[in-house]
Amino acid sequence: MHIGIPREIKNHEYRVALTPAGARALVAAGHAVSVETGAGVGSGFADAAYRAAGASIAASSKDVWQAGLVLKVKEPQAVEVPHLRDGQILFCYLHLAPAPALARSLMASGVSAIAYETVSDAGGGLPLLAPMSEIAGRLAPQMGALGLHSSNGGSGVLVSGMPGVPPAHIAIIGAGIVGMSAARVAIGLGARVTLLDRVAAPLSRAEQNFGARVETRYSTPDAIADTLPCADIVIGAAQIPGRHAPRLISLAQLRTMRRGSVLVDVAIDQGGVAETSRPTTHSDPFFIAEGVVHYCVANMPGALARTATEALTHATLPYVLALAAQGLAALDADSGLKAGLQIHAGAITHAGLAEDLAGA
């Protein structure tokens, strides 16, 4: 099969869908790989490295979009959508729940769109979302700390505190991969940490891993309402695979937060957990609403492109090899990969996504 790797054009998106090592594995399996010139530069991979791996370098994006299987990191941007065609397979992060217009465009194109974020494994995990979730989780306390800077509109609180001055209080809503990764870094920074989740098991794991350094609470509307007014940083880490993130913080609740506190909404790529959240970019990451600094960058791991690209390729390559060898028949052989299929033959094939977009 012919596999195309376009250069990512989303704001400050430096990742690329495949490393040269991944390209070498595909070529060794008998496939043709086309990489748009400069696609890997932001991750530290020069065109020459892809050539050495056996890939061809395409002078324009049009050439790579001719491929039967197109690998990307982020969802197609508006100028890329016209390249999509009937019978083509698109494999990338889609996050369509908050993007009904893009979903309609994909349906109209006839493309078969498989979303990294809903591919599952035998245990019900999300193996292609997990590495980026871990990176985003580790970044979240750092971005929250930056938001606390007075120059960004924050309260001027130092996360670690000082002798005689207490540390910042970081509240994390959601104890999945994002939340646990965020808790680990927040504790390392010296913050007081509260972790909320609806399920007991991850809270137990957090206490086993972090001991008294983390306070755990069941995530109920009352618990969230109690926590928001005393938090310096709130990290939104709750998600429902393939669906709009749960809306957990209303405008009224946000207004109870201290002026200059920070909301880091990691779930923004699925619509966000707060009523006031809206996507921002790495070039303009913060905005202030109701006195609260919001950080809502939808492609957080793109800031750490080398690490993120290597982690992403390690996770996706087995699935890419299967798709390249078998086409859509690979979905019949792997129910977890089939769970990633969101658009096919002009229709939405993911039940939860269809429900979210009904009438949108």
mmCIF file of C-alpha atoms in Angstrom:
data_model
loop_
_atom_site.group_PDB
_atom_site.id
_atom_site.type_symbol
_atom_site.label_atom_id
_atom_site.label_comp_id
_atom_site.label_asym_id
_atom_site.label_seq_id
_atom_site.Cartn_x
_atom_site.Cartn_y
_atom_site.Cartn_z
ATOM 1 C CA MET A 1 0.000 0.000 0.000
ATOM 2 C CA HIS A 2 1.004 3.630 -0.505
ATOM 3 C CA ILE A 3 1.216 5.499 2.833
ATOM 4 C CA GLY A 4 1.315 9.306 2.906
ATOM 5 C CA ILE A 5 2.665 11.482 5.723
ATOM 6 C CA PRO A 6 1.677 15.167 5.376
ATOM 7 C CA ARG A 7 3.384 17.975 7.241
ATOM 8 C CA GLU A 8 1.193 19.094 10.144
ATOM 9 C CA ILE A 9 -0.149 22.635 9.719
ATOM 10 C CA LYS A 10 -2.141 23.168 12.923
ATOM 11 C CA ASN A 11 -0.860 26.113 14.975
ATOM 12 C CA HIS A 12 2.537 25.225 16.485
ATOM 13 C CA GLU A 13 2.058 21.529 15.796
ATOM 14 C CA TYR A 14 5.593 20.169 15.515
ATOM 15 C CA ARG A 15 4.839 16.465 15.693
ATOM 16 C CA VAL A 16 4.880 14.142 12.692
ATOM 17 C CA ALA A 17 2.842 10.961 12.333
ATOM 18 C CA LEU A 18 5.794 8.634 11.714
ATOM 19 C CA THR A 19 9.480 8.508 12.623
ATOM 20 C CA PRO A 20 12.109 7.414 10.094
ATOM 21 C CA ALA A 21 12.317 4.123 11.994
ATOM 22 C CA GLY A 22 8.607 3.633 11.467
ATOM 23 C CA ALA A 23 8.993 4.415 7.777
ATOM 24 C CA ARG A 24 11.786 1.833 7.559
ATOM 25 C CA ALA A 25 9.511 -0.841 9.064
ATOM 26 C CA LEU A 26 6.780 -0.099 6.525
ATOM 27 C CA VAL A 27 9.192 -0.124 3.588
ATOM 28 C CA ALA A 28 10.673 -3.407 4.810
ATOM 29 C CA ALA A 29 7.142 -4.840 4.777
ATOM 30 C CA GLY A 30 6.860 -3.947 1.092
ATOM 31 C CA HIS A 31 4.923 -0.684 1.283
ATOM 32 C CA ALA A 32 5.634 2.691 -0.345
ATOM 33 C CA VAL A 33 5.959 5.627 2.045
ATOM 34 C CA SER A 34 5.756 9.270 0.919
ATOM 35 C CA VAL A 35 6.693 12.008 3.391
ATOM 36 C CA GLU A 36 6.020 15.662 2.662
ATOM 37 C CA THR A 37 9.248 17.644 2.685
ATOM 38 C CA GLY A 38 9.923 19.165 6.091
ATOM 39 C CA ALA A 39 7.262 17.061 7.829
ATOM 40 C CA GLY A 40 9.683 15.739 10.423
ATOM 41 C CA VAL A 41 11.822 18.835 10.979
ATOM 42 C CA GLY A 42 9.845 20.045 13.998
ATOM 43 C CA SER A 43 10.467 16.705 15.696
ATOM 44 C CA GLY A 44 14.147 16.651 14.784
ATOM 45 C CA PHE A 45 13.868 14.290 11.782
ATOM 46 C CA ALA A 46 15.343 15.626 8.544
ATOM 47 C CA ASP A 47 14.189 14.605 5.075
ATOM 48 C CA ALA A 48 17.498 12.770 4.658
ATOM 49 C CA ALA A 49 16.609 10.435 7.528
ATOM 50 C CA TYR A 50 13.398 9.409 5.791
ATOM 51 C CA ARG A 51 15.222 8.913 2.486
ATOM 52 C CA ALA A 52 17.745 6.691 4.269
ATOM 53 C CA ALA A 53 14.812 4.666 5.624
ATOM 54 C CA GLY A 54 13.534 4.066 2.088
ATOM 55 C CA ALA A 55 10.752 6.657 1.991
ATOM 56 C CA SER A 56 10.290 9.142 -0.833
ATOM 57 C CA ILE A 57 10.142 12.869 -0.115
ATOM 58 C CA ALA A 58 7.200 14.684 -1.705
ATOM 59 C CA ALA A 59 7.632 18.314 -2.683
ATOM 60 C CA SER A 60 4.023 19.207 -1.895
ATOM 61 C CA SER A 61 1.206 18.053 0.344
ATOM 62 C CA LYS A 62 -0.887 17.197 -2.724
ATOM 63 C CA ASP A 63 1.432 14.297 -3.508
ATOM 64 C CA VAL A 64 1.155 12.641 -0.087
ATOM 65 C CA TRP A 65 -2.628 13.034 -0.024
ATOM 66 C CA GLN A 66 -2.812 10.779 -3.073
ATOM 67 C CA ALA A 67 -1.913 7.820 -0.854
ATOM 68 C CA GLY A 68 -4.434 5.116 -0.002
ATOM 69 C CA LEU A 69 -3.558 5.385 3.705
ATOM 70 C CA VAL A 70 -2.823 8.844 5.124
ATOM 71 C CA LEU A 71 -1.260 9.094 8.569
ATOM 72 C CA LYS A 72 -1.521 12.351 10.503
ATOM 73 C CA VAL A 73 -1.250 13.548 14.060
ATOM 74 C CA LYS A 74 -4.072 16.098 14.259
ATOM 75 C CA GLU A 75 -7.414 16.259 12.520
ATOM 76 C CA PRO A 76 -7.490 17.572 8.928
ATOM 77 C CA GLN A 77 -7.472 21.352 8.762
ATOM 78 C CA ALA A 78 -9.859 23.214 6.458
ATOM 79 C CA VAL A 79 -7.379 23.447 3.583
ATOM 80 C CA GLU A 80 -6.641 19.724 3.830
ATOM 81 C CA VAL A 81 -10.223 18.468 3.691
ATOM 82 C CA PRO A 82 -10.523 18.839 -0.129
ATOM 83 C CA HIS A 83 -7.702 16.285 -0.508
ATOM 84 C CA LEU A 84 -9.806 13.533 1.085
ATOM 85 C CA ARG A 85 -11.492 11.077 -1.243
ATOM 86 C CA ASP A 86 -13.701 8.038 -1.443
ATOM 87 C CA GLY A 87 -11.921 4.780 -0.590
ATOM 88 C CA GLN A 88 -9.060 6.460 1.248
ATOM 89 C CA ILE A 89 -8.158 5.589 4.861
ATOM 90 C CA LEU A 90 -7.317 8.422 7.253
ATOM 91 C CA PHE A 91 -5.648 7.487 10.558
ATOM 92 C CA CYS A 92 -5.088 10.282 13.100
ATOM 93 C CA TYR A 93 -6.501 12.023 16.174
ATOM 94 C CA LEU A 94 -9.929 13.283 15.119
ATOM 95 C CA HIS A 95 -11.748 14.594 18.241
ATOM 96 C CA LEU A 96 -14.952 15.093 16.278
ATOM 97 C CA ALA A 97 -17.435 15.486 19.152
ATOM 98 C CA PRO A 98 -16.907 19.265 19.372
ATOM 99 C CA ALA A 99 -16.393 19.601 15.583
ATOM 100 C CA PRO A 100 -19.641 18.781 13.765
ATOM 101 C CA ALA A 101 -18.644 20.721 10.636
ATOM 102 C CA LEU A 102 -15.493 18.631 10.233
ATOM 103 C CA ALA A 103 -17.489 15.445 10.802
ATOM 104 C CA ARG A 104 -19.865 16.438 8.016
ATOM 105 C CA SER A 105 -16.939 17.186 5.700
ATOM 106 C CA LEU A 106 -15.402 13.786 6.357
ATOM 107 C CA MET A 107 -18.726 12.113 5.702
ATOM 108 C CA ALA A 108 -19.116 13.983 2.407
ATOM 109 C CA SER A 109 -15.610 13.022 1.278
ATOM 110 C CA GLY A 110 -16.237 9.276 1.440
ATOM 111 C CA VAL A 111 -13.061 8.723 3.451
ATOM 112 C CA SER A 112 -12.816 5.983 6.085
ATOM 113 C CA ALA A 113 -11.601 7.884 9.156
ATOM 114 C CA ILE A 114 -10.078 5.948 12.051
ATOM 115 C CA ALA A 115 -9.462 7.927 15.233
ATOM 116 C CA TYR A 116 -6.423 7.172 17.359
ATOM 117 C CA GLU A 117 -8.344 8.231 20.458
ATOM 118 C CA THR A 118 -10.959 5.465 20.304
ATOM 119 C CA VAL A 119 -8.779 2.515 19.261
ATOM 120 C CA SER A 120 -8.922 0.139 22.226
ATOM 121 C CA ASP A 121 -6.986 -2.839 23.531
ATOM 122 C CA ALA A 122 -8.096 -6.133 25.033
ATOM 123 C CA GLY A 123 -8.341 -4.605 28.489
ATOM 124 C CA GLY A 124 -10.486 -1.697 27.353
ATOM 125 C CA GLY A 125 -7.595 0.760 27.440
ATOM 126 C CA LEU A 126 -6.860 3.371 24.797
ATOM 127 C CA PRO A 127 -3.310 2.532 23.670
ATOM 128 C CA LEU A 128 -2.984 5.316 21.082
ATOM 129 C CA LEU A 129 -4.387 8.023 23.327
ATOM 130 C CA ALA A 130 -2.406 6.950 26.382
ATOM 131 C CA PRO A 131 1.071 8.270 25.446
ATOM 132 C CA MET A 132 -0.233 11.716 24.525
ATOM 133 C CA SER A 133 -2.411 11.762 27.646
ATOM 134 C CA GLU A 134 0.651 11.083 29.765
ATOM 135 C CA ILE A 135 2.569 13.924 28.136
ATOM 136 C CA ALA A 136 -0.376 16.325 28.465
ATOM 137 C CA GLY A 137 -0.815 15.327 32.095
ATOM 138 C CA ARG A 138 2.824 15.960 32.888
ATOM 139 C CA LEU A 139 2.652 19.332 31.149
ATOM 140 C CA ALA A 140 -0.552 20.479 32.848
ATOM 141 C CA PRO A 141 0.901 21.494 36.251
ATOM 142 C CA GLN A 142 3.743 23.303 34.497
ATOM 143 C CA MET A 143 1.295 25.279 32.362
ATOM 144 C CA GLY A 144 -0.809 25.972 35.426
ATOM 145 C CA ALA A 145 2.254 27.284 37.236
ATOM 146 C CA LEU A 146 2.972 29.553 34.273
ATOM 147 C CA GLY A 147 -0.610 30.787 34.340
ATOM 148 C CA LEU A 148 -0.152 31.815 37.977
ATOM 149 C CA HIS A 149 2.522 34.294 36.936
ATOM 150 C CA SER A 150 1.307 37.846 37.494
ATOM 151 C CA SER A 151 2.422 38.686 33.960
ATOM 152 C CA ASN A 152 -0.194 36.238 32.643
ATOM 153 C CA GLY A 153 -2.971 37.565 34.854
ATOM 154 C CA GLY A 154 -2.428 35.008 37.577
ATOM 155 C CA SER A 155 -2.437 35.468 41.324
ATOM 156 C CA GLY A 156 1.349 35.443 41.622
ATOM 157 C CA VAL A 157 1.474 32.277 43.742
ATOM 158 C CA LEU A 158 4.624 30.143 43.568
ATOM 159 C CA VAL A 159 3.549 26.497 43.250
ATOM 160 C CA SER A 160 6.208 25.174 45.629
ATOM 161 C CA GLY A 161 5.674 27.869 48.221
ATOM 162 C CA MET A 162 8.514 29.164 50.395
ATOM 163 C CA PRO A 163 9.573 28.715 54.006
ATOM 164 C CA GLY A 164 6.712 30.277 55.925
ATOM 165 C CA VAL A 165 4.553 30.626 52.787
ATOM 166 C CA PRO A 166 2.242 27.725 51.839
ATOM 167 C CA PRO A 167 2.409 26.050 48.420
ATOM 168 C CA ALA A 168 -0.259 26.273 45.749
ATOM 169 C CA HIS A 169 -3.265 23.976 45.908
ATOM 170 C CA ILE A 170 -3.735 21.996 42.673
ATOM 171 C CA ALA A 171 -7.052 20.219 42.168
ATOM 172 C CA ILE A 172 -7.213 17.565 39.445
ATOM 173 C CA ILE A 173 -10.603 16.385 38.196
ATOM 174 C CA GLY A 174 -10.184 12.912 36.748
ATOM 175 C CA ALA A 175 -7.745 10.196 37.884
ATOM 176 C CA GLY A 176 -7.057 8.539 34.540
ATOM 177 C CA ILE A 177 -3.736 8.713 32.725
ATOM 178 C CA VAL A 178 -3.861 12.512 32.435
ATOM 179 C CA GLY A 179 -4.854 12.992 36.052
ATOM 180 C CA MET A 180 -2.347 10.555 37.520
ATOM 181 C CA SER A 181 0.455 12.009 35.421
ATOM 182 C CA ALA A 182 -0.524 15.505 36.487
ATOM 183 C CA ALA A 183 -0.616 14.453 40.143
ATOM 184 C CA ARG A 184 2.874 12.984 39.921
ATOM 185 C CA VAL A 185 4.328 16.235 38.572
ATOM 186 C CA ALA A 186 2.270 18.462 40.878
ATOM 187 C CA ILE A 187 3.539 16.544 43.900
ATOM 188 C CA GLY A 188 7.080 16.816 42.568
ATOM 189 C CA LEU A 189 6.649 20.580 42.329
ATOM 190 C CA GLY A 190 5.730 20.662 46.003
ATOM 191 C CA ALA A 191 2.049 21.560 45.594
ATOM 192 C CA ARG A 192 -0.805 20.522 47.816
ATOM 193 C CA VAL A 193 -2.739 18.123 45.578
ATOM 194 C CA THR A 194 -6.378 17.031 45.557
ATOM 195 C CA LEU A 195 -7.411 14.322 43.080
ATOM 196 C CA LEU A 196 -11.078 13.753 42.276
ATOM 197 C CA ASP A 197 -12.673 10.853 40.393
ATOM 198 C CA ARG A 198 -16.035 9.075 40.231
ATOM 199 C CA VAL A 199 -14.430 5.639 40.627
ATOM 200 C CA ALA A 200 -12.762 4.278 43.755
ATOM 201 C CA ALA A 201 -10.062 2.145 42.094
ATOM 202 C CA PRO A 202 -7.933 4.952 40.615
ATOM 203 C CA LEU A 203 -8.209 6.904 43.854
ATOM 204 C CA SER A 204 -6.905 3.852 45.722
ATOM 205 C CA ARG A 205 -4.007 3.575 43.259
ATOM 206 C CA ALA A 206 -3.209 7.231 43.801
ATOM 207 C CA GLU A 207 -3.055 6.754 47.555
ATOM 208 C CA GLN A 208 -0.877 3.664 47.129
ATOM 209 C CA ASN A 209 1.483 5.529 44.785
ATOM 210 C CA PHE A 210 1.616 8.905 46.511
ATOM 211 C CA GLY A 211 0.556 8.269 50.087
ATOM 212 C CA ALA A 212 -0.288 11.305 52.162
ATOM 213 C CA ARG A 213 1.071 13.635 49.471
ATOM 214 C CA VAL A 214 -2.298 13.469 47.693
ATOM 215 C CA GLU A 215 -5.796 13.995 49.057
ATOM 216 C CA THR A 216 -8.471 12.006 47.215
ATOM 217 C CA ARG A 217 -12.187 12.734 46.905
ATOM 218 C CA TYR A 218 -15.098 11.172 45.074
ATOM 219 C CA SER A 219 -15.976 13.495 42.216
ATOM 220 C CA THR A 220 -19.519 14.664 42.819
ATOM 221 C CA PRO A 221 -20.998 18.062 41.936
ATOM 222 C CA ASP A 222 -20.817 18.987 45.622
ATOM 223 C CA ALA A 223 -17.174 17.894 45.920
ATOM 224 C CA ILE A 224 -16.217 19.927 42.853
ATOM 225 C CA ALA A 225 -18.134 22.933 44.186
ATOM 226 C CA ASP A 226 -16.330 22.620 47.538
ATOM 227 C CA THR A 227 -12.898 22.316 45.906
ATOM 228 C CA LEU A 228 -12.975 25.093 43.314
ATOM 229 C CA PRO A 229 -12.945 28.091 45.690
ATOM 230 C CA CYS A 230 -9.797 26.913 47.490
ATOM 231 C CA ALA A 231 -7.746 25.803 44.466
ATOM 232 C CA ASP A 232 -5.016 27.872 42.859
ATOM 233 C CA ILE A 233 -4.904 25.569 39.808
ATOM 234 C CA VAL A 234 -7.691 23.305 38.558
ATOM 235 C CA ILE A 235 -6.770 20.689 35.963
ATOM 236 C CA GLY A 236 -9.656 19.296 33.928
ATOM 237 C CA ALA A 237 -8.678 15.705 33.109
ATOM 238 C CA ALA A 238 -12.058 13.994 32.721
ATOM 239 C CA GLN A 239 -13.016 12.388 29.421
ATOM 240 C CA ILE A 240 -15.444 9.956 27.807
ATOM 241 C CA PRO A 241 -13.759 8.113 24.917
ATOM 242 C CA GLY A 242 -14.887 9.508 21.579
ATOM 243 C CA ARG A 243 -17.525 11.762 23.115
ATOM 244 C CA HIS A 244 -17.801 15.327 24.309
ATOM 245 C CA ALA A 245 -15.986 15.779 27.610
ATOM 246 C CA PRO A 246 -18.349 15.945 30.607
ATOM 247 C CA ARG A 247 -19.246 19.550 31.421
ATOM 248 C CA LEU A 248 -18.287 19.637 35.092
ATOM 249 C CA ILE A 249 -17.685 23.334 35.797
ATOM 250 C CA SER A 250 -20.544 25.729 35.151
ATOM 251 C CA LEU A 251 -20.192 29.477 34.784
ATOM 252 C CA ALA A 252 -21.665 29.923 38.264
ATOM 253 C CA GLN A 253 -19.137 27.498 39.742
ATOM 254 C CA LEU A 254 -16.238 29.148 37.906
ATOM 255 C CA ARG A 255 -17.223 32.453 39.489
ATOM 256 C CA THR A 256 -16.514 30.930 42.920
ATOM 257 C CA MET A 257 -12.840 30.458 42.038
ATOM 258 C CA ARG A 258 -10.327 32.956 43.381
ATOM 259 C CA ARG A 259 -9.334 35.799 41.112
ATOM 260 C CA GLY A 260 -6.054 34.917 39.397
ATOM 261 C CA SER A 261 -6.492 31.178 39.824
ATOM 262 C CA VAL A 262 -5.907 28.992 36.770
ATOM 263 C CA LEU A 263 -7.964 26.427 34.869
ATOM 264 C CA VAL A 264 -5.936 24.023 32.701
ATOM 265 C CA ASP A 265 -8.548 22.266 30.582
ATOM 266 C CA VAL A 266 -6.723 19.248 29.153
ATOM 267 C CA ALA A 267 -10.064 17.928 27.858
ATOM 268 C CA ILE A 268 -10.475 20.880 25.484
ATOM 269 C CA ASP A 269 -9.818 18.726 22.401
ATOM 270 C CA GLN A 270 -13.073 16.955 23.293
ATOM 271 C CA GLY A 271 -14.926 20.185 24.073
ATOM 272 C CA GLY A 272 -13.622 20.932 27.560
ATOM 273 C CA VAL A 273 -14.936 20.408 31.095
ATOM 274 C CA ALA A 274 -15.851 24.047 31.795
ATOM 275 C CA GLU A 275 -18.600 26.198 30.358
ATOM 276 C CA THR A 276 -16.101 29.001 29.742
ATOM 277 C CA SER A 277 -13.440 26.900 28.008
ATOM 278 C CA ARG A 278 -12.596 27.529 24.355
ATOM 279 C CA PRO A 279 -9.604 26.242 22.354
ATOM 280 C CA THR A 280 -6.395 28.262 22.458
ATOM 281 C CA THR A 281 -3.043 27.789 20.739
ATOM 282 C CA HIS A 282 0.586 27.520 21.727
ATOM 283 C CA SER A 283 1.145 31.010 20.299
ATOM 284 C CA ASP A 284 -1.642 32.498 22.449
ATOM 285 C CA PRO A 285 -2.304 29.936 25.190
ATOM 286 C CA PHE A 286 -4.056 31.963 27.915
ATOM 287 C CA PHE A 287 -7.237 33.972 28.234
ATOM 288 C CA ILE A 288 -9.048 35.330 31.278
ATOM 289 C CA ALA A 289 -12.734 34.740 31.918
ATOM 290 C CA GLU A 290 -14.489 35.740 35.147
ATOM 291 C CA GLY A 291 -11.090 36.574 36.634
ATOM 292 C CA VAL A 292 -9.786 33.026 36.061
ATOM 293 C CA VAL A 293 -6.815 32.379 33.778
ATOM 294 C CA HIS A 294 -7.688 29.655 31.252
ATOM 295 C CA TYR A 295 -5.149 27.457 29.456
ATOM 296 C CA CYS A 296 -6.974 25.479 26.753
ATOM 297 C CA VAL A 297 -4.390 24.434 24.168
ATOM 298 C CA ALA A 298 -5.863 21.592 22.131
ATOM 299 C CA ASN A 299 -2.551 20.047 21.069
ATOM 300 C CA MET A 300 -0.477 20.241 24.245
ATOM 301 C CA PRO A 301 1.954 17.394 23.358
ATOM 302 C CA GLY A 302 2.910 19.244 20.161
ATOM 303 C CA ALA A 303 5.159 21.424 22.309
ATOM 304 C CA LEU A 304 7.347 18.390 23.046
ATOM 305 C CA ALA A 305 7.413 17.072 19.518
ATOM 306 C CA ARG A 306 10.427 14.762 19.615
ATOM 307 C CA THR A 307 9.275 12.794 22.642
ATOM 308 C CA ALA A 308 5.648 12.820 21.486
ATOM 309 C CA THR A 309 6.445 11.664 17.942
ATOM 310 C CA GLU A 310 8.584 8.774 19.112
ATOM 311 C CA ALA A 311 5.952 7.695 21.651
ATOM 312 C CA LEU A 312 3.163 8.004 19.089
ATOM 313 C CA THR A 313 4.984 5.938 16.456
ATOM 314 C CA HIS A 314 5.753 3.184 18.966
ATOM 315 C CA ALA A 315 2.033 2.985 19.755
ATOM 316 C CA THR A 316 0.571 3.294 16.254
ATOM 317 C CA LEU A 317 3.020 1.280 14.156
ATOM 318 C CA PRO A 318 1.498 -2.188 14.744
ATOM 319 C CA TYR A 319 -1.896 -0.858 13.662
ATOM 320 C CA VAL A 320 -0.416 0.976 10.669
ATOM 321 C CA LEU A 321 1.307 -2.214 9.525
ATOM 322 C CA ALA A 322 -2.000 -4.094 9.768
ATOM 323 C CA LEU A 323 -3.900 -1.429 7.822
ATOM 324 C CA ALA A 324 -1.173 -1.237 5.183
ATOM 325 C CA ALA A 325 -1.238 -5.008 4.697
ATOM 326 C CA GLN A 326 -4.978 -5.627 4.859
ATOM 327 C CA GLY A 327 -6.743 -2.317 4.339
ATOM 328 C CA LEU A 328 -10.086 -2.083 6.110
ATOM 329 C CA ALA A 329 -10.124 -5.865 6.466
ATOM 330 C CA ALA A 330 -7.729 -5.299 9.369
ATOM 331 C CA LEU A 331 -10.705 -4.004 11.337
ATOM 332 C CA ASP A 332 -12.488 -7.339 11.055
ATOM 333 C CA ALA A 333 -9.453 -9.070 12.526
ATOM 334 C CA ASP A 334 -9.049 -6.589 15.418
ATOM 335 C CA SER A 335 -12.123 -5.347 17.279
ATOM 336 C CA GLY A 336 -9.990 -2.809 19.123
ATOM 337 C CA LEU A 337 -8.881 -1.224 15.862
ATOM 338 C CA LYS A 338 -12.479 -1.343 14.622
ATOM 339 C CA ALA A 339 -13.475 0.695 17.674
ATOM 340 C CA GLY A 340 -11.427 3.505 16.172
ATOM 341 C CA LEU A 341 -13.534 3.727 13.011
ATOM 342 C CA GLN A 342 -15.662 6.857 13.304
ATOM 343 C CA ILE A 343 -16.578 7.750 9.702
ATOM 344 C CA HIS A 344 -17.145 5.265 6.863
ATOM 345 C CA ALA A 345 -19.135 5.294 3.615
ATOM 346 C CA GLY A 346 -20.576 8.705 4.380
ATOM 347 C CA ALA A 347 -21.873 7.800 7.835
ATOM 348 C CA ILE A 348 -20.845 8.097 11.476
ATOM 349 C CA THR A 349 -20.000 4.593 12.700
ATOM 350 C CA HIS A 350 -19.181 5.362 16.348
ATOM 351 C CA ALA A 351 -22.379 5.185 18.428
ATOM 352 C CA GLY A 352 -21.341 7.682 21.100
ATOM 353 C CA LEU A 353 -20.135 10.207 18.533
ATOM 354 C CA ALA A 354 -23.363 9.828 16.561
ATOM 355 C CA GLU A 355 -25.343 10.555 19.708
ATOM 356 C CA ASP A 356 -23.291 13.658 20.506
ATOM 357 C CA LEU A 357 -23.587 15.019 16.973
ATOM 358 C CA ALA A 358 -27.273 14.231 16.472
ATOM 359 C CA GLY A 359 -28.887 17.462 15.353
ATOM 360 C CA ALA A 360 -25.598 19.387 15.451
#
